[in-house]
PDB file of C-alpha atoms and ligand atoms in Angstrom:
ATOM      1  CA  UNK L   1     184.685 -67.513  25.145  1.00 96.00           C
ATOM      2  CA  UNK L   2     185.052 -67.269  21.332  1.00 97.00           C
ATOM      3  CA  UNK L   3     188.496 -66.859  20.245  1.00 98.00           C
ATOM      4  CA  UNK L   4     188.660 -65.653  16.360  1.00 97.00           C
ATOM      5  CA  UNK L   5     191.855 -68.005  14.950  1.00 98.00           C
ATOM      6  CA  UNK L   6     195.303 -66.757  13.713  1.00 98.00           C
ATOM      7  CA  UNK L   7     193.491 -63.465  14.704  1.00 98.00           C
ATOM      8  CA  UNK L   8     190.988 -62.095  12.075  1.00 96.00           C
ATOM      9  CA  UNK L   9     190.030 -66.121  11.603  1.00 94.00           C
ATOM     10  CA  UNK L  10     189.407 -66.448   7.454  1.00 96.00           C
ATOM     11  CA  UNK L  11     188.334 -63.136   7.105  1.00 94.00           C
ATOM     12  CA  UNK L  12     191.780 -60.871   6.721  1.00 97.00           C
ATOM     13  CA  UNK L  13     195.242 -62.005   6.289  1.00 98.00           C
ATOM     14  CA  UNK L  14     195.877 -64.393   9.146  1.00 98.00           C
ATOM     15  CA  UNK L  15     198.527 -63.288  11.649  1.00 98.00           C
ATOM     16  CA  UNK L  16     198.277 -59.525  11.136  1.00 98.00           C
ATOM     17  CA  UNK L  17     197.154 -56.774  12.460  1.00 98.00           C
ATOM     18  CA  UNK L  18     194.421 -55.857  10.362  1.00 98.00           C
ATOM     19  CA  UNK L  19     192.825 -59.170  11.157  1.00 98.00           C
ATOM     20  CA  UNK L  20     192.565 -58.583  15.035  1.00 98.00           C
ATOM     21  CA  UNK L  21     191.069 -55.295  14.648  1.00 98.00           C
ATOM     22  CA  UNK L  22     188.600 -56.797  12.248  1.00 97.00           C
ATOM     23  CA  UNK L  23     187.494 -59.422  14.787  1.00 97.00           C
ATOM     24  CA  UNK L  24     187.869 -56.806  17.477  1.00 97.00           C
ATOM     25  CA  UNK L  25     184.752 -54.735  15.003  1.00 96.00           C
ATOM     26  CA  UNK L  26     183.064 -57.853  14.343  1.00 94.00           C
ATOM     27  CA  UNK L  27     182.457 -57.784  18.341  1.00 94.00           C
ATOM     28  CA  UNK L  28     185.039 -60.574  19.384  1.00 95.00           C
ATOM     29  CA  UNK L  29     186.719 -60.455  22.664  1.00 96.00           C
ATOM     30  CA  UNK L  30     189.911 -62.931  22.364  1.00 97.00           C
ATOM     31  CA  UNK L  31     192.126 -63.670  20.228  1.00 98.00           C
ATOM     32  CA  UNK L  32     194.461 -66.901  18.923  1.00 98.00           C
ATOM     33  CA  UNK L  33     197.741 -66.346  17.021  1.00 98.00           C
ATOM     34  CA  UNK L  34     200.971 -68.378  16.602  1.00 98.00           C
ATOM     35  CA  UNK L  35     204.421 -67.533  17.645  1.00 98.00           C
ATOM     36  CA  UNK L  36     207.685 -68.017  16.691  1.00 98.00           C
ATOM     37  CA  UNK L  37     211.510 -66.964  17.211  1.00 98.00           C
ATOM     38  CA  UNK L  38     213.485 -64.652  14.396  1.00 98.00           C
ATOM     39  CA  UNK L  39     217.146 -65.493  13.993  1.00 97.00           C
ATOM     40  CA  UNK L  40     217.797 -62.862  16.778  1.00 97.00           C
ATOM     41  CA  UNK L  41     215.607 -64.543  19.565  1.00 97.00           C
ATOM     42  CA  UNK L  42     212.539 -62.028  19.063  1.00 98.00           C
ATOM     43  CA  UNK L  43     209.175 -63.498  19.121  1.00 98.00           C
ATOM     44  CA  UNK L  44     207.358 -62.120  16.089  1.00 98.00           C
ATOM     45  CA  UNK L  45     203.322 -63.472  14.785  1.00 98.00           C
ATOM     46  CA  UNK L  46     203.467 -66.210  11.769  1.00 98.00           C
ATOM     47  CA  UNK L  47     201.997 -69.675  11.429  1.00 98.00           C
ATOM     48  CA  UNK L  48     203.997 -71.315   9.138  1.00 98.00           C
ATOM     49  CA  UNK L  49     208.092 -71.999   9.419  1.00 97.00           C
ATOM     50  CA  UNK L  50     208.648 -71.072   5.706  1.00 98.00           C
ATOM     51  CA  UNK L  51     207.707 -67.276   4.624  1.00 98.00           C
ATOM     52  CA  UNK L  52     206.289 -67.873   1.313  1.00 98.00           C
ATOM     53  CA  UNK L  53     202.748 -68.798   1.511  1.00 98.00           C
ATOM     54  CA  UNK L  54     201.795 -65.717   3.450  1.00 97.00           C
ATOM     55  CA  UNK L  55     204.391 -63.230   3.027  1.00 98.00           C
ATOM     56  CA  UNK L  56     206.704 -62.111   0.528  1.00 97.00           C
ATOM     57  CA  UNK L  57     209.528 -63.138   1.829  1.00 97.00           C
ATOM     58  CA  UNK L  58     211.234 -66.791   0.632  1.00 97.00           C
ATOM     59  CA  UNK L  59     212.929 -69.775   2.866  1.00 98.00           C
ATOM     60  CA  UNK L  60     212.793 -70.181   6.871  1.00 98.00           C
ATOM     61  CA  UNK L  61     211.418 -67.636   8.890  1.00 98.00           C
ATOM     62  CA  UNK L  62     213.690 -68.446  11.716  1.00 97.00           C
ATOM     63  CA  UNK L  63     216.627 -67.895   9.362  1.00 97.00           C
ATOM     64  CA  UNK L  64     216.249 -63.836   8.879  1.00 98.00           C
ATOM     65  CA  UNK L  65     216.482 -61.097  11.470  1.00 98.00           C
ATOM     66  CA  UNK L  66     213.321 -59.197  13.151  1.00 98.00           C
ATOM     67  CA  UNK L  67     214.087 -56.528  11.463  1.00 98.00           C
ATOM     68  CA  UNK L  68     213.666 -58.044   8.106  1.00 98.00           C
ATOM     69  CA  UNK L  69     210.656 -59.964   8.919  1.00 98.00           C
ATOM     70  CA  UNK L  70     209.034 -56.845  10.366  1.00 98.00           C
ATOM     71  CA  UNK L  71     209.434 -55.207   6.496  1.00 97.00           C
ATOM     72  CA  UNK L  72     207.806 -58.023   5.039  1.00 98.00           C
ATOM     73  CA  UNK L  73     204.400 -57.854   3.669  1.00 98.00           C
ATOM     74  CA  UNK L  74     201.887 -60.471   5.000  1.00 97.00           C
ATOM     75  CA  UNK L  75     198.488 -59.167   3.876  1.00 97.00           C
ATOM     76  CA  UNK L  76     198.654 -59.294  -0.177  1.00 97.00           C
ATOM     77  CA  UNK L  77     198.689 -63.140  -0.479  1.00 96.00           C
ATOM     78  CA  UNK L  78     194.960 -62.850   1.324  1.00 96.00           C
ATOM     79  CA  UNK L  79     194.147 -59.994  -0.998  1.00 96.00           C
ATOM     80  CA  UNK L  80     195.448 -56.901  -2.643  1.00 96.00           C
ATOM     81  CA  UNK L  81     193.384 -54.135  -0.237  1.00 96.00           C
ATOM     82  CA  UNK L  82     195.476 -55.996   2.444  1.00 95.00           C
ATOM     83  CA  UNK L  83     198.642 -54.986   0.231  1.00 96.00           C
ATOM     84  CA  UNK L  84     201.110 -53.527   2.611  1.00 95.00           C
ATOM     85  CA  UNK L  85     199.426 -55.046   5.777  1.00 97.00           C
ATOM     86  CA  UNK L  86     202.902 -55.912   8.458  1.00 97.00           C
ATOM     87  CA  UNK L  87     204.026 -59.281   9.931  1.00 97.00           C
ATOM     88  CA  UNK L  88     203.720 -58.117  13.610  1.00 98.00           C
ATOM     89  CA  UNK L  89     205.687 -58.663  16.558  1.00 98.00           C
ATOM     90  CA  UNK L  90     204.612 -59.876  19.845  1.00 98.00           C
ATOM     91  CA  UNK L  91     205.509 -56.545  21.219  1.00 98.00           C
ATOM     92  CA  UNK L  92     203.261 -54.763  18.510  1.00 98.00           C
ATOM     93  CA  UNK L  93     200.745 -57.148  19.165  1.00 98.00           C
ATOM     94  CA  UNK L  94     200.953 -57.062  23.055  1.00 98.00           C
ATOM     95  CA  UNK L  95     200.231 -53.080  22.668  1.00 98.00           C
ATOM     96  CA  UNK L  96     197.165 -53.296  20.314  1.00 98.00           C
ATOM     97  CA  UNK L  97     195.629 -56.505  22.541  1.00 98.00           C
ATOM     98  CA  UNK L  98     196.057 -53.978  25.534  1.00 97.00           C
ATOM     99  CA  UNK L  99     194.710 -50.963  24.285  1.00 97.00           C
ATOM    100  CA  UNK L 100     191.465 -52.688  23.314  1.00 97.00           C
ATOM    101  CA  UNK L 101     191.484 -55.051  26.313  1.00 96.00           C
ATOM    102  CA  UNK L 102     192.052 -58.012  24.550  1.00 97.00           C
ATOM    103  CA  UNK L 103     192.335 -61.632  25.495  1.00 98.00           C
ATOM    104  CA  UNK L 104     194.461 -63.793  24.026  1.00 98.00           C
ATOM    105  CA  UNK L 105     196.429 -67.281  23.364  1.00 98.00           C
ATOM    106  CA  UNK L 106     199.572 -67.667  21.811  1.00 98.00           C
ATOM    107  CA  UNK L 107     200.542 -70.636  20.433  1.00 98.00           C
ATOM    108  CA  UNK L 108     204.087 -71.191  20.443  1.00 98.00           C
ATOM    109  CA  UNK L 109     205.607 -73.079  16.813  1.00 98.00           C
ATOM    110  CA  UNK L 110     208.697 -74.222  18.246  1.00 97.00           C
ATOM    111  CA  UNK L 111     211.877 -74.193  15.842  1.00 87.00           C
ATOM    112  CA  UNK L 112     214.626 -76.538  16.563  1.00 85.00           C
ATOM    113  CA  UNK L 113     215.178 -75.849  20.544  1.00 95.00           C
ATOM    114  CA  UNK L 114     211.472 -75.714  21.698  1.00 98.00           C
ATOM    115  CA  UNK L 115     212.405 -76.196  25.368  1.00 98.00           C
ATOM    116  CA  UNK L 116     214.789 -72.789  24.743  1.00 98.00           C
ATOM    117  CA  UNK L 117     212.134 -71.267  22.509  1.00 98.00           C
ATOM    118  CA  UNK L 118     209.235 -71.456  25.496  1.00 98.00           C
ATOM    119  CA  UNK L 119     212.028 -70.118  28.253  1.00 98.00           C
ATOM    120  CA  UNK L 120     212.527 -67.049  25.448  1.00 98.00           C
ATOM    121  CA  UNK L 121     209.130 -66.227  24.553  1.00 98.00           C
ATOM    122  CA  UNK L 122     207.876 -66.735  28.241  1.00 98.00           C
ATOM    123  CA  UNK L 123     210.523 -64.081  29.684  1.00 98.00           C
ATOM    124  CA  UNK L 124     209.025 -61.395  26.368  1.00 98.00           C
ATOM    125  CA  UNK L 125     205.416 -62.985  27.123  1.00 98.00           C
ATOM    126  CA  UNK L 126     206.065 -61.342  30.806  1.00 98.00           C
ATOM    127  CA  UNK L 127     207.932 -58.081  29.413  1.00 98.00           C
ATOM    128  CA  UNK L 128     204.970 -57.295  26.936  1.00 98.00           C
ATOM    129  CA  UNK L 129     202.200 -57.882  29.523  1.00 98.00           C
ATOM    130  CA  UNK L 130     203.812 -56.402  32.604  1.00 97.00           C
ATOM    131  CA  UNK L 131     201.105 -54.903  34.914  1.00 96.00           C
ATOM    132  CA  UNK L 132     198.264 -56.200  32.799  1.00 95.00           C
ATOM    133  CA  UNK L 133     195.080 -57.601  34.753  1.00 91.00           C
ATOM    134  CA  UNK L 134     194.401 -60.498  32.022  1.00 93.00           C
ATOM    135  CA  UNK L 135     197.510 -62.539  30.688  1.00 97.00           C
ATOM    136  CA  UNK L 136     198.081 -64.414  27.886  1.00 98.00           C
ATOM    137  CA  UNK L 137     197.240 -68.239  27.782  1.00 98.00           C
ATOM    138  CA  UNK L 138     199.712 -69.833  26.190  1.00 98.00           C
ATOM    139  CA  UNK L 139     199.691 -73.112  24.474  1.00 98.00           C
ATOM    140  CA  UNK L 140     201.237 -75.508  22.408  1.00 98.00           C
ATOM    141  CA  UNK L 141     201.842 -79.238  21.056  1.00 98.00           C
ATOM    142  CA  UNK L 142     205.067 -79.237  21.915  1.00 98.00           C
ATOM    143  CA  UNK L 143     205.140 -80.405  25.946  1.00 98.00           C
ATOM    144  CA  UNK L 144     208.722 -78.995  25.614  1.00 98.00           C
ATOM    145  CA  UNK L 145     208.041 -75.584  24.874  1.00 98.00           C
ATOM    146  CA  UNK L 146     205.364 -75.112  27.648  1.00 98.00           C
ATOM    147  CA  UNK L 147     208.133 -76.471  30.198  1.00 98.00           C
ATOM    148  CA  UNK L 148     210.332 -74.262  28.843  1.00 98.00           C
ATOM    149  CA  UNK L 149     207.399 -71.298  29.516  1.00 98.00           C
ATOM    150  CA  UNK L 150     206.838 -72.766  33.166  1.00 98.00           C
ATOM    151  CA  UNK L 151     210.509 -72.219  33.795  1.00 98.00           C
ATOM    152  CA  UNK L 152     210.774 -68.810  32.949  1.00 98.00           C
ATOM    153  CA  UNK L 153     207.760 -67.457  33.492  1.00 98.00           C
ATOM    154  CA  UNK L 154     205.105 -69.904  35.778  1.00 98.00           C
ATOM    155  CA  UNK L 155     202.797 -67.494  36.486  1.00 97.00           C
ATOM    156  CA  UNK L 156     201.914 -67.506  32.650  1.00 98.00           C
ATOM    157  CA  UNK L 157     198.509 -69.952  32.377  1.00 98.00           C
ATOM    158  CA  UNK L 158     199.502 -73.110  29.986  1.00 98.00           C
ATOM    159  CA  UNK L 159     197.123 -75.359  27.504  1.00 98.00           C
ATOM    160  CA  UNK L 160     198.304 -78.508  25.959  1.00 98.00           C
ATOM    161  CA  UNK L 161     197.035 -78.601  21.974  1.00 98.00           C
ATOM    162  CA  UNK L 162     196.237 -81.840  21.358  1.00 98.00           C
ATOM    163  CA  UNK L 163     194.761 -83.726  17.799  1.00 98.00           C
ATOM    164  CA  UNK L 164     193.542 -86.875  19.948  1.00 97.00           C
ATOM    165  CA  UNK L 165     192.490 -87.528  23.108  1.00 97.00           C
ATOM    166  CA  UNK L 166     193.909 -90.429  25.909  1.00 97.00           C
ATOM    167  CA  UNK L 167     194.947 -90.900  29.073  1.00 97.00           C
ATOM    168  CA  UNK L 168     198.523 -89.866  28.686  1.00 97.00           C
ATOM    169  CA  UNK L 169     197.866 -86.960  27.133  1.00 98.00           C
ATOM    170  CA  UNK L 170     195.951 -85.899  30.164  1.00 98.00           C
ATOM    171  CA  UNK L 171     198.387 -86.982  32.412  1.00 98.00           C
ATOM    172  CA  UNK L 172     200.483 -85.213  30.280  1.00 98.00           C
ATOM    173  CA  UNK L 173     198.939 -81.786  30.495  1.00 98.00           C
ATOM    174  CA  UNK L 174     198.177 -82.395  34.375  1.00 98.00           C
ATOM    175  CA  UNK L 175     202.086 -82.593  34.901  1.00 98.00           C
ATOM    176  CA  UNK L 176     203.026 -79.458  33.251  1.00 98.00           C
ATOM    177  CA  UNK L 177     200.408 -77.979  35.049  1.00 98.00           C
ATOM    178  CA  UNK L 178     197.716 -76.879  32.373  1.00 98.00           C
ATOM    179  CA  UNK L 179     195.121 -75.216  33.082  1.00 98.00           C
ATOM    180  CA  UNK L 180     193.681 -75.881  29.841  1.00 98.00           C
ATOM    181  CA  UNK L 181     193.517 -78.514  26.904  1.00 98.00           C
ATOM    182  CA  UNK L 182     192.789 -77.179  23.278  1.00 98.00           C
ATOM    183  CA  UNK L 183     191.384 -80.265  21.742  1.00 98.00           C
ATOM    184  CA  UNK L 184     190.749 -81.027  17.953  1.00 98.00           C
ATOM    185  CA  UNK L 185     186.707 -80.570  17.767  1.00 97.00           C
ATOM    186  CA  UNK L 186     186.546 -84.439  16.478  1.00 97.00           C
ATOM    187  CA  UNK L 187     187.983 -85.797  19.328  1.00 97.00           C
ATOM    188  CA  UNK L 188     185.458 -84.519  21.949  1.00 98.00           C
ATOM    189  CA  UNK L 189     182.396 -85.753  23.414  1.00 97.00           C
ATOM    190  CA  UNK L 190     180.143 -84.931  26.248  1.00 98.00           C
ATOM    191  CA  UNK L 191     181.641 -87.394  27.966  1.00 98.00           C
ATOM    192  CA  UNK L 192     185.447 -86.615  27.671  1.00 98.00           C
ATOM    193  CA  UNK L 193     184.554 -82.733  28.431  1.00 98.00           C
ATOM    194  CA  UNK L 194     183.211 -84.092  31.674  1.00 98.00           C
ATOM    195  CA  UNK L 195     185.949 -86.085  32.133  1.00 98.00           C
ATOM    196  CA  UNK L 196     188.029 -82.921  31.489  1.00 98.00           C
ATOM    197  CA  UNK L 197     186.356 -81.018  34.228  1.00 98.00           C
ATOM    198  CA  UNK L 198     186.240 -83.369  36.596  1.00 98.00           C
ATOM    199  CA  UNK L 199     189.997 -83.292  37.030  1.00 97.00           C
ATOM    200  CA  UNK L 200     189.760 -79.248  36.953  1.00 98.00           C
ATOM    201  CA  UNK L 201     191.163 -78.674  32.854  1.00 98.00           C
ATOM    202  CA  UNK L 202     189.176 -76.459  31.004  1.00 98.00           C
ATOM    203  CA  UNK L 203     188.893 -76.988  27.493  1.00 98.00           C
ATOM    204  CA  UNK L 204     189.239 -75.420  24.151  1.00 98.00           C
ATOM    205  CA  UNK L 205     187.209 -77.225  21.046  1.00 98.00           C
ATOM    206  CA  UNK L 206     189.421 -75.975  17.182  1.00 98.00           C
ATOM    207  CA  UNK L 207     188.587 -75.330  15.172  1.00 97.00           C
ATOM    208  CA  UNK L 208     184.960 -75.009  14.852  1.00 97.00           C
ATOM    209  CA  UNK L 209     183.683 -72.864  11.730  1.00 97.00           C
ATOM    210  CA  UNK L 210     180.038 -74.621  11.767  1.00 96.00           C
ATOM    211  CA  UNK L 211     177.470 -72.552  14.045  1.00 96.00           C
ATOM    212  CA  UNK L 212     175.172 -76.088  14.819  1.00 96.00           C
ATOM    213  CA  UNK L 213     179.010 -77.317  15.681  1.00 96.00           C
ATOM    214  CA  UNK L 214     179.381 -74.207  18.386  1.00 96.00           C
ATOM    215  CA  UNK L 215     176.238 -75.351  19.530  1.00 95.00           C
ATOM    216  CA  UNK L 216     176.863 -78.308  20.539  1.00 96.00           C
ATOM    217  CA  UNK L 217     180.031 -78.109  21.877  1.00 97.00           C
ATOM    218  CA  UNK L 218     178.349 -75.015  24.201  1.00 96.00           C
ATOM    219  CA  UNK L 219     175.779 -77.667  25.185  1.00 96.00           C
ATOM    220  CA  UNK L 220     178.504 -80.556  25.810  1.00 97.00           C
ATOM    221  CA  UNK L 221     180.077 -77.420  28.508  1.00 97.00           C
ATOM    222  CA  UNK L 222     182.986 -76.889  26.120  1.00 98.00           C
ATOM    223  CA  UNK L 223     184.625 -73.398  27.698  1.00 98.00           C
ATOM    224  CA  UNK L 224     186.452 -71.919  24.828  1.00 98.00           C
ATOM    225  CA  UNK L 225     186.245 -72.225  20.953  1.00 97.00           C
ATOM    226  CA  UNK L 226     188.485 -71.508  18.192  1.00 98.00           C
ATOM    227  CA  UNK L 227     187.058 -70.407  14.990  1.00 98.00           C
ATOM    228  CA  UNK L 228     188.376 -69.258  11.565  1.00 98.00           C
ATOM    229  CA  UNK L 229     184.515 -67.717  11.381  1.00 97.00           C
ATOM    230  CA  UNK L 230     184.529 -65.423  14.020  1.00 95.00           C
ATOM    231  CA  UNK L 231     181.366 -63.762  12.483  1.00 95.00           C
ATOM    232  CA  UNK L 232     179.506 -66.944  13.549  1.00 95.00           C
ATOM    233  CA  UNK L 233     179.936 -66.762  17.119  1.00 94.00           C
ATOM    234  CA  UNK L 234     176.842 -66.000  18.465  1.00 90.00           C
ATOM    235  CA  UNK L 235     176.143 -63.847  21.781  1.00 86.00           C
ATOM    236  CA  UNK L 236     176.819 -66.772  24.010  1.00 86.00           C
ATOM    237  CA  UNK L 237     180.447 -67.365  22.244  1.00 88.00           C
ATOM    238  CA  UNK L 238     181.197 -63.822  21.397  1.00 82.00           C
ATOM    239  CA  UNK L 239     181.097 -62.697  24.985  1.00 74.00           C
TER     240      UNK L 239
HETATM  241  O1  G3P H   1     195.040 -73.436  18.479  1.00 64.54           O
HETATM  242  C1  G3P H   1     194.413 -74.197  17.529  1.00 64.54           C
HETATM  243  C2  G3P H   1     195.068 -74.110  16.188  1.00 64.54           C
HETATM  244  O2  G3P H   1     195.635 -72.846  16.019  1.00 64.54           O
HETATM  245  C3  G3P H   1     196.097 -75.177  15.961  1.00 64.54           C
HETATM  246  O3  G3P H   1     196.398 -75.319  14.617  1.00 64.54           O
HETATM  247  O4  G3P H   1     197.862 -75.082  12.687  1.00 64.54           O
HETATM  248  O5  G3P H   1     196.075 -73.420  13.057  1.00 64.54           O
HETATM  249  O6  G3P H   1     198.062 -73.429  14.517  1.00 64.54           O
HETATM  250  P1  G3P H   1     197.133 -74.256  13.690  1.00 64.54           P
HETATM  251 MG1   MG H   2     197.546 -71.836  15.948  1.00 64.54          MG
END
């Protein structure tokens, strides 16, 4: 499974809105983003912890409100058509994802308290997905934050985001019960993604923009793929 990254990959403002529904034209099935908490505990979409490279609003994100960040607009730094597009919440997110049947992983940015932050966007995880047949996979590189998301919520699936690959990172992800590990393209091989198998994690290759890249990480058995060039994913990844 292809998953276009921070949601319309490098083709629309990253994080929004406008960039799901462009992957969602382009043929894509699923979906990355990030997540983090506003000063008032809601989980809203953004990569980085300081608002001004994509937005225009200035200093920490987890310093303002919601309902300030929600006003903000996050699609003119990408380009002026995009001028007006919204910094979305999980909730808004959550309803578009459904409507067009979706998959997705959120990738939780803790703050300061990332055990607290995975408890907090587990329980809204759970609220915004009630009922739905296919939930979010969530994943991070904080171990903290995805203990904090098997506390609250442990029927939510969890993926360890690793740069490197070793034994205790494994072990790692085994004991907080991943079902997944989303693993820096450079660091895999054939050999590790057997490895991976063999003890029963699936694994995610990011992210992969190169199409002779996608296919050879399809040959090494690689399950899912994160791309900023959703547009490249052929049949195969796409589906
Ligand atoms: O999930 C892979 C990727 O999103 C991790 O890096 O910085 O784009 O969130 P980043
Ligand atoms: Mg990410």
């Amino acid at each position: 499974m292809g998953f276009a990254h921070r949601l319309g990959g490098a083709l629309a403002p990253e994080n929004t809105l406008a960039g799901l529904l462009l992957a969602h034209r382009l043929g894509v099935t699923a979906v990355e983003c990030d997540v983090q908490l506003s000063a008032d505990g809601v989980a809203v979409i953004a990569h980085d912890a300081e608002l001004e490279r994509t937005t225009s609003g200035n200093g920490a994100l987890a310093a303002h409100a919601a309902a300030e960040l929600l006003q903000l607009d996050a699609g003119r730094h990408h380009h002026p058509a995009f001028a007006g597009e919204a910094l979305p919440s999980l909730q808004q997110l959550a309803a578009t994802l459904r409507r067009l049947g979706m998959a997705v992983n959120l990738e939780l940015k803790p703050d300061a308290d990332a055990r607290r932050m995975g408890q907090l966007c587990a329980v809204q995880i759970r609220q915004h997905w009630q009922g739905a047949a296919l939930l979010p996979l969530v994943s991070s590189f904080s171990a903290e934050a995805l203990a904090g998301v098997r506390e609250a919520a442990p029927e939510l699936p969890r993926a360890l985001l690793v740069e490197e690959l070793n034994p205790a990172l494994v072990a790692q992800a085994q004991a907080l019960g991943c079902r997944a590990l989303h693993v820096c393209h450079r660091a895999l091989s054939a050999a590790w993604v057997a490895q991976l198998h063999g003890l029963g994690l699936a694994v995610m290759a990011w992210t992969v923009n190169q199409p002779q890249e996608m296919q050879r990480l399809r040959q090494w058995g690689v399950d899912m793929l994160c791309s900023d060039r959703p547009d490249r994913f052929d049949p195969a990844w796409a589906a």
